[in-house]
Tab-separated table of C-alpha atoms in Angstrom:
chain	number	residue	atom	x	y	z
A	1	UNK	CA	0.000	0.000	0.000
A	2	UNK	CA	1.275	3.293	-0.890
A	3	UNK	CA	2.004	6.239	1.629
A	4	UNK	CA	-0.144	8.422	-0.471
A	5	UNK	CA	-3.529	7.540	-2.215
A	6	UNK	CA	-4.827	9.778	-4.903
A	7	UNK	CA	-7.761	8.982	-7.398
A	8	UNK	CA	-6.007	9.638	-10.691
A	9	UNK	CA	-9.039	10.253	-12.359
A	10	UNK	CA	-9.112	11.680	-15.212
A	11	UNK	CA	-11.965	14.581	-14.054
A	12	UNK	CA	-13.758	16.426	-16.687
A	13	UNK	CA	-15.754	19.109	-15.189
A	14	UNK	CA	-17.368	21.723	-17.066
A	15	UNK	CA	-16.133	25.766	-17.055
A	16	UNK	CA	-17.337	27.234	-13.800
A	17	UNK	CA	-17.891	24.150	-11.885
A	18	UNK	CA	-16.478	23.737	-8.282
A	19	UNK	CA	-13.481	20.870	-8.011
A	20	UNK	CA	-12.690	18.293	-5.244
A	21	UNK	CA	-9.583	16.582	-5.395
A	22	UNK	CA	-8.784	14.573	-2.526
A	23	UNK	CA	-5.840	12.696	-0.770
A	24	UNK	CA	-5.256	9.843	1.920
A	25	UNK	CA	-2.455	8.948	3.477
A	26	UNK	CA	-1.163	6.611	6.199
A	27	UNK	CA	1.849	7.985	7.459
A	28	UNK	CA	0.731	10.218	10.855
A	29	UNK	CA	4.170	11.445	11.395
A	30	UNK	CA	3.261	13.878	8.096
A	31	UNK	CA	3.353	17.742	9.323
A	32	UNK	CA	3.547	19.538	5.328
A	33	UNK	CA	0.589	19.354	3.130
A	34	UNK	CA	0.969	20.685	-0.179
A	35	UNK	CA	-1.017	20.791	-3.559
A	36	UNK	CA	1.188	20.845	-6.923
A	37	UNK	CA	-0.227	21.686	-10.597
A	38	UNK	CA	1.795	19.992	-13.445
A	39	UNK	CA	1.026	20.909	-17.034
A	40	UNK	CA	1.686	18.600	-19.915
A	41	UNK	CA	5.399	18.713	-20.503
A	42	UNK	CA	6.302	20.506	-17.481
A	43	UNK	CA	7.475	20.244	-14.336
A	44	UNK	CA	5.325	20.384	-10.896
A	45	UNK	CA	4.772	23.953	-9.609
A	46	UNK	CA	3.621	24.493	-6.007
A	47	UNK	CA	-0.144	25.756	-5.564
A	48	UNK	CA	-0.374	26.051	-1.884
A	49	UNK	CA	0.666	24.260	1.445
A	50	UNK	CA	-0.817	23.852	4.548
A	51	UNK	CA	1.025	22.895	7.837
A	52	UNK	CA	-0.814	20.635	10.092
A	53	UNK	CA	-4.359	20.450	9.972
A	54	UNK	CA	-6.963	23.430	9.283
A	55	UNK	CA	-8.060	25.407	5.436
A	56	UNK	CA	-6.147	27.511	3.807
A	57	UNK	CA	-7.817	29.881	0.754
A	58	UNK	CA	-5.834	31.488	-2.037
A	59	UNK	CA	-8.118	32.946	-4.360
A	60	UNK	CA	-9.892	30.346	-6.099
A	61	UNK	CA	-8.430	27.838	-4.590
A	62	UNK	CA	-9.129	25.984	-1.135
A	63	UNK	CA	-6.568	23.416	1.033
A	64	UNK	CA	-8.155	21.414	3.470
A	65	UNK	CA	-6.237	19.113	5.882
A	66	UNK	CA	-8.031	16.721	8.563
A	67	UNK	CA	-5.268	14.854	10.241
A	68	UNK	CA	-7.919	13.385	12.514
A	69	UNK	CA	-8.858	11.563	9.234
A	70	UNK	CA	-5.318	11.597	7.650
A	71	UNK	CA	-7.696	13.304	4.157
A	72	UNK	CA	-6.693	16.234	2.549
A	73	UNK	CA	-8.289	18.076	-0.075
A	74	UNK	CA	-8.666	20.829	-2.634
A	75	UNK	CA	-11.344	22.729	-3.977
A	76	UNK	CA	-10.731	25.089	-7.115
A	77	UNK	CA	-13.725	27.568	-7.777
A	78	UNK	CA	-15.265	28.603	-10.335
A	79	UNK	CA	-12.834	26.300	-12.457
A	80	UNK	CA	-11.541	27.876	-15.699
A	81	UNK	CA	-10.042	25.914	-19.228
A	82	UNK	CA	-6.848	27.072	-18.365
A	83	UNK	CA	-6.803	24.747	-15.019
A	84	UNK	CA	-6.666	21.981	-16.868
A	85	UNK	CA	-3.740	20.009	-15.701
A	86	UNK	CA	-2.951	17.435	-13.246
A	87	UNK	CA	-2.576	18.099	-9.704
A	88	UNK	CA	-0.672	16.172	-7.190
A	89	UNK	CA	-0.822	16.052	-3.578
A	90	UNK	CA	2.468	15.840	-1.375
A	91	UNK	CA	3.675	15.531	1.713
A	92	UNK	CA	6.885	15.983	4.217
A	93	UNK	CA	7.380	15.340	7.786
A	94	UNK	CA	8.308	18.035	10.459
A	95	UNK	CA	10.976	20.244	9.731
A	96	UNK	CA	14.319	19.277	11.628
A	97	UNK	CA	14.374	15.891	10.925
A	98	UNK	CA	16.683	14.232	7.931
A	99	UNK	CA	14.346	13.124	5.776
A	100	UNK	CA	12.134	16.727	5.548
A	101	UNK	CA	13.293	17.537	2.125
A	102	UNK	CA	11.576	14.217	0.572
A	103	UNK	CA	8.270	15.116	-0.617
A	104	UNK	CA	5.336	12.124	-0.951
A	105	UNK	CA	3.225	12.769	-3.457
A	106	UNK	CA	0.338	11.039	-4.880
A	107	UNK	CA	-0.563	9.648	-8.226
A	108	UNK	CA	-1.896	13.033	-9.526
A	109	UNK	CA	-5.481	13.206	-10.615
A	110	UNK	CA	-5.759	14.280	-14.354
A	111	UNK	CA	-8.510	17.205	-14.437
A	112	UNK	CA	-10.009	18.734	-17.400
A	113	UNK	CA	-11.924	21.686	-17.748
A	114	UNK	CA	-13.858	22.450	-21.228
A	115	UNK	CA	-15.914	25.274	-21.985
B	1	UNK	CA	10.118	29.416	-15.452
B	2	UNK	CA	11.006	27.788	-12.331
B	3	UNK	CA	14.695	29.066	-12.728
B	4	UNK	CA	16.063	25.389	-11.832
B	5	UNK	CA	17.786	24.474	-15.691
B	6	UNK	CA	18.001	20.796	-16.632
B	7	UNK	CA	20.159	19.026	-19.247
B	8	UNK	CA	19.511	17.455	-21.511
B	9	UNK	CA	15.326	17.907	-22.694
B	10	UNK	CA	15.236	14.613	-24.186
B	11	UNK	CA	17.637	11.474	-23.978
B	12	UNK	CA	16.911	8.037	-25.993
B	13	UNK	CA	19.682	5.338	-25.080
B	14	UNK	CA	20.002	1.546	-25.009
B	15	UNK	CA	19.971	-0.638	-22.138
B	16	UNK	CA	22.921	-1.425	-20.325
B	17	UNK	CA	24.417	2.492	-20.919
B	18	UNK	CA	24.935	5.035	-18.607
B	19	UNK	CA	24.147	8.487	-18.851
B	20	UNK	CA	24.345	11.995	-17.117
B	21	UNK	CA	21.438	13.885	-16.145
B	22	UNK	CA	22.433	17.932	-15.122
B	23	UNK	CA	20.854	20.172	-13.372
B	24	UNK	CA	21.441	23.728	-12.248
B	25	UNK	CA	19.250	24.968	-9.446
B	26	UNK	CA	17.963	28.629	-8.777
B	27	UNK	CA	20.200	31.316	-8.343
B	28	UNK	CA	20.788	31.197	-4.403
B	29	UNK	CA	19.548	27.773	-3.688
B	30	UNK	CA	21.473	25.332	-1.496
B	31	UNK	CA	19.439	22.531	-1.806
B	32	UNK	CA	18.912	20.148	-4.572
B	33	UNK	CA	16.776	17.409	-5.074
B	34	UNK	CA	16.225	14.893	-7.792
B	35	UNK	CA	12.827	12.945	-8.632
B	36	UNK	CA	11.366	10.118	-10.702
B	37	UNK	CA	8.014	10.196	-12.473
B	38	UNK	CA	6.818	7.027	-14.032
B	39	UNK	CA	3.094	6.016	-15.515
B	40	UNK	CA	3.422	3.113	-12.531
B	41	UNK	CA	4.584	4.688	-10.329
B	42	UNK	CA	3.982	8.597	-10.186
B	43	UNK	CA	6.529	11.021	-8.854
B	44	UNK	CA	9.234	9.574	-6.755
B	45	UNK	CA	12.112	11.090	-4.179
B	46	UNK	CA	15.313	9.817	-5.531
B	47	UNK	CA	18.016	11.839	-3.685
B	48	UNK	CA	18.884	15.099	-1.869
B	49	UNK	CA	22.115	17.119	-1.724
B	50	UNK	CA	22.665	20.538	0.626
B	51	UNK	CA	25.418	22.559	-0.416
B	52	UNK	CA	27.822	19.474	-1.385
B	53	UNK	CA	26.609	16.774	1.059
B	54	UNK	CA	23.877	14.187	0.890
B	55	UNK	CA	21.207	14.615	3.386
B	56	UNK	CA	18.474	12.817	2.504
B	57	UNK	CA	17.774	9.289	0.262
B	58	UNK	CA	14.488	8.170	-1.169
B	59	UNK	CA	14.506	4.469	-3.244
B	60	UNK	CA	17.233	5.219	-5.199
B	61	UNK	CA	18.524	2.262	-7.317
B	62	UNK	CA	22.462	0.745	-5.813
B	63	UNK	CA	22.656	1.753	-10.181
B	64	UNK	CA	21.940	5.296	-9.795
B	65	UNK	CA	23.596	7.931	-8.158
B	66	UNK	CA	24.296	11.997	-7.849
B	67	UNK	CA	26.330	14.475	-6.813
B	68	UNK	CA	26.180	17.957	-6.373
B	69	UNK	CA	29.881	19.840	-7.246
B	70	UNK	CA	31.461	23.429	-5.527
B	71	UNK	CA	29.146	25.650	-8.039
B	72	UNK	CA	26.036	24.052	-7.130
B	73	UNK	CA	24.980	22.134	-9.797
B	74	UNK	CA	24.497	18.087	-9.914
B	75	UNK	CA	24.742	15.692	-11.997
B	76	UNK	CA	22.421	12.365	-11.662
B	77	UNK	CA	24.383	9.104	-13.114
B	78	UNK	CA	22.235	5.913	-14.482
B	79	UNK	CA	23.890	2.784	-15.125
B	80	UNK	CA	23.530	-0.072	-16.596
B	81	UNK	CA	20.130	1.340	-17.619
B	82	UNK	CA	17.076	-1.070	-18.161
B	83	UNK	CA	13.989	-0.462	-19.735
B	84	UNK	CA	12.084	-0.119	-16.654
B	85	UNK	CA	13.970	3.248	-16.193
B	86	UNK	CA	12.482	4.921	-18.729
B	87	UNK	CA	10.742	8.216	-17.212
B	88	UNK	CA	10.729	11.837	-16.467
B	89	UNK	CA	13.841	13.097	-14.399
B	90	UNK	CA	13.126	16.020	-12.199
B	91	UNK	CA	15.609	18.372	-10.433
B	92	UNK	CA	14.077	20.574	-7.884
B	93	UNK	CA	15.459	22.989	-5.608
B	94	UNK	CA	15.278	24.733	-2.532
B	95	UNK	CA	16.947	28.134	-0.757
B	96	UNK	CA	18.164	26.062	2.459
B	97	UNK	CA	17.529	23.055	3.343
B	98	UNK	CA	16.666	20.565	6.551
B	99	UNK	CA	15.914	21.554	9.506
B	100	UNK	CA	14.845	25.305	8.495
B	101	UNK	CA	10.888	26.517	8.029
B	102	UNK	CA	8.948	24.776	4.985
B	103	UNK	CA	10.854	25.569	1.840
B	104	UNK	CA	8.688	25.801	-1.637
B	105	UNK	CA	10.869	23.247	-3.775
B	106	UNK	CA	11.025	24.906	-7.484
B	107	UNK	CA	11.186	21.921	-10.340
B	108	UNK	CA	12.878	21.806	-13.312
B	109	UNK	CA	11.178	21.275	-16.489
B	110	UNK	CA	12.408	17.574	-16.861
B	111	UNK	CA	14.169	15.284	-18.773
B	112	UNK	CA	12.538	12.726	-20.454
B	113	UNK	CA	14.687	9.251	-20.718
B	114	UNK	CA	14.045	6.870	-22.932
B	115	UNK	CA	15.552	3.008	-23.073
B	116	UNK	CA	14.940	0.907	-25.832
């Protein structure tokens, strides 16, 4: 069983619909929570990170973390064509401890959005 | 642009050769880190370097390894390649490193390896 669980989809949603990507994990010792987009042919670039549990909002876009439940999740508003892409969850332990720099991340979840 | 440059875009070689993967992180950055991403299995840690020294080891293959020289760029080394290790290569890096505040790794746009 892997670390990280994510749905790879793929998700087609229509323009303006709300998204819900989601994330389980098993490892409690997990502090970092972050969300990356990667488009076709590129490499991952970070959307937003949460540290422990609790929401976090950036615009259109919401973090969720329930450690309770080890499930993360993010929403995207009012999705838009141009957030099509595939978005990966990851995850590090504390800070301090040797392995903090390695990331976890899931299988990505391929979204499209059409018109 | 991420700022982090990788070498080369594209690489198609048979099994049982090495190669060189290079990387050059951000202007500044101490830390780098190199990555796997497969169909099977998704994006994986390989290895971390801080300013010269390893710190940190994901499932790297005994076949593969890195180093990161005095200017600050690395180099990731595949041998005896098989055709299982055919994937995207990332390089990411980082200002600092372990043990400091979270640190927004910046990834490189990847090189794609191909074994045949």
């Amino acid at each position: 069983q892997k670390e990280v669980e994510q749905d790879p989809g793929p998700l087609s949603v229509p323009e303006g619909a709300i998204v819900s990507l989601n994330c389980t994990y098993s490892n409690s010792a997990f502090q970092y929570f972050m969300w990356y987009r990667q488009y076709s042919r590129k490499g991952p670039e970070l959307l937003m990170y949460t540290y422990s549990s609790g929401n976090k909002e950036d615009g259109r876009f919401t973090a969720q973390v329930d450690k309770s439940s080890k499930y993360i999740s993010l929403f995207i508003r009012d999705s838009q064509p141009s957030d099509s892409a595939t978005y990966l969850c990851a995850m590090s332990t504390n800070a301090g401890g040797t392995s903090y720099g390695k990331l976890t991340f899931g299988q990505g979840t391929i979204l499209t959005v059409h018109p | 642009d991420s700022g982090v440059t990788q070498t080369p875009k594209h690489l198609i070689t048979a099994t049982g050769q090495r190669v060189t993967l290079r990387c050059s992180p951000r202007s500044g950055d101490l830390s780098v880190y190199w990555y796997q991403q497969s169909l099977d299995q998704g994006l994986q840690f390989l290895i971390q370097y801080y300013n010269g020294e390893e710190r940190a080891k994901g499932n790297i293959l005994e076949r593969f390894s890195a180093q990161q020289f005095p200017d600050l760029h690395s180099e990731l080394n595949l041998s005896s390649l098989e055709l299982g290790d055919s994937a995207l290569y990332f390089c990411a890096s980082s200002q600092k490193g372990p043990g400091r505040n979270f640190e927004e790794q910046y990834f490189g746009p990847g090189t794609r390896l191909t074994v045949t």
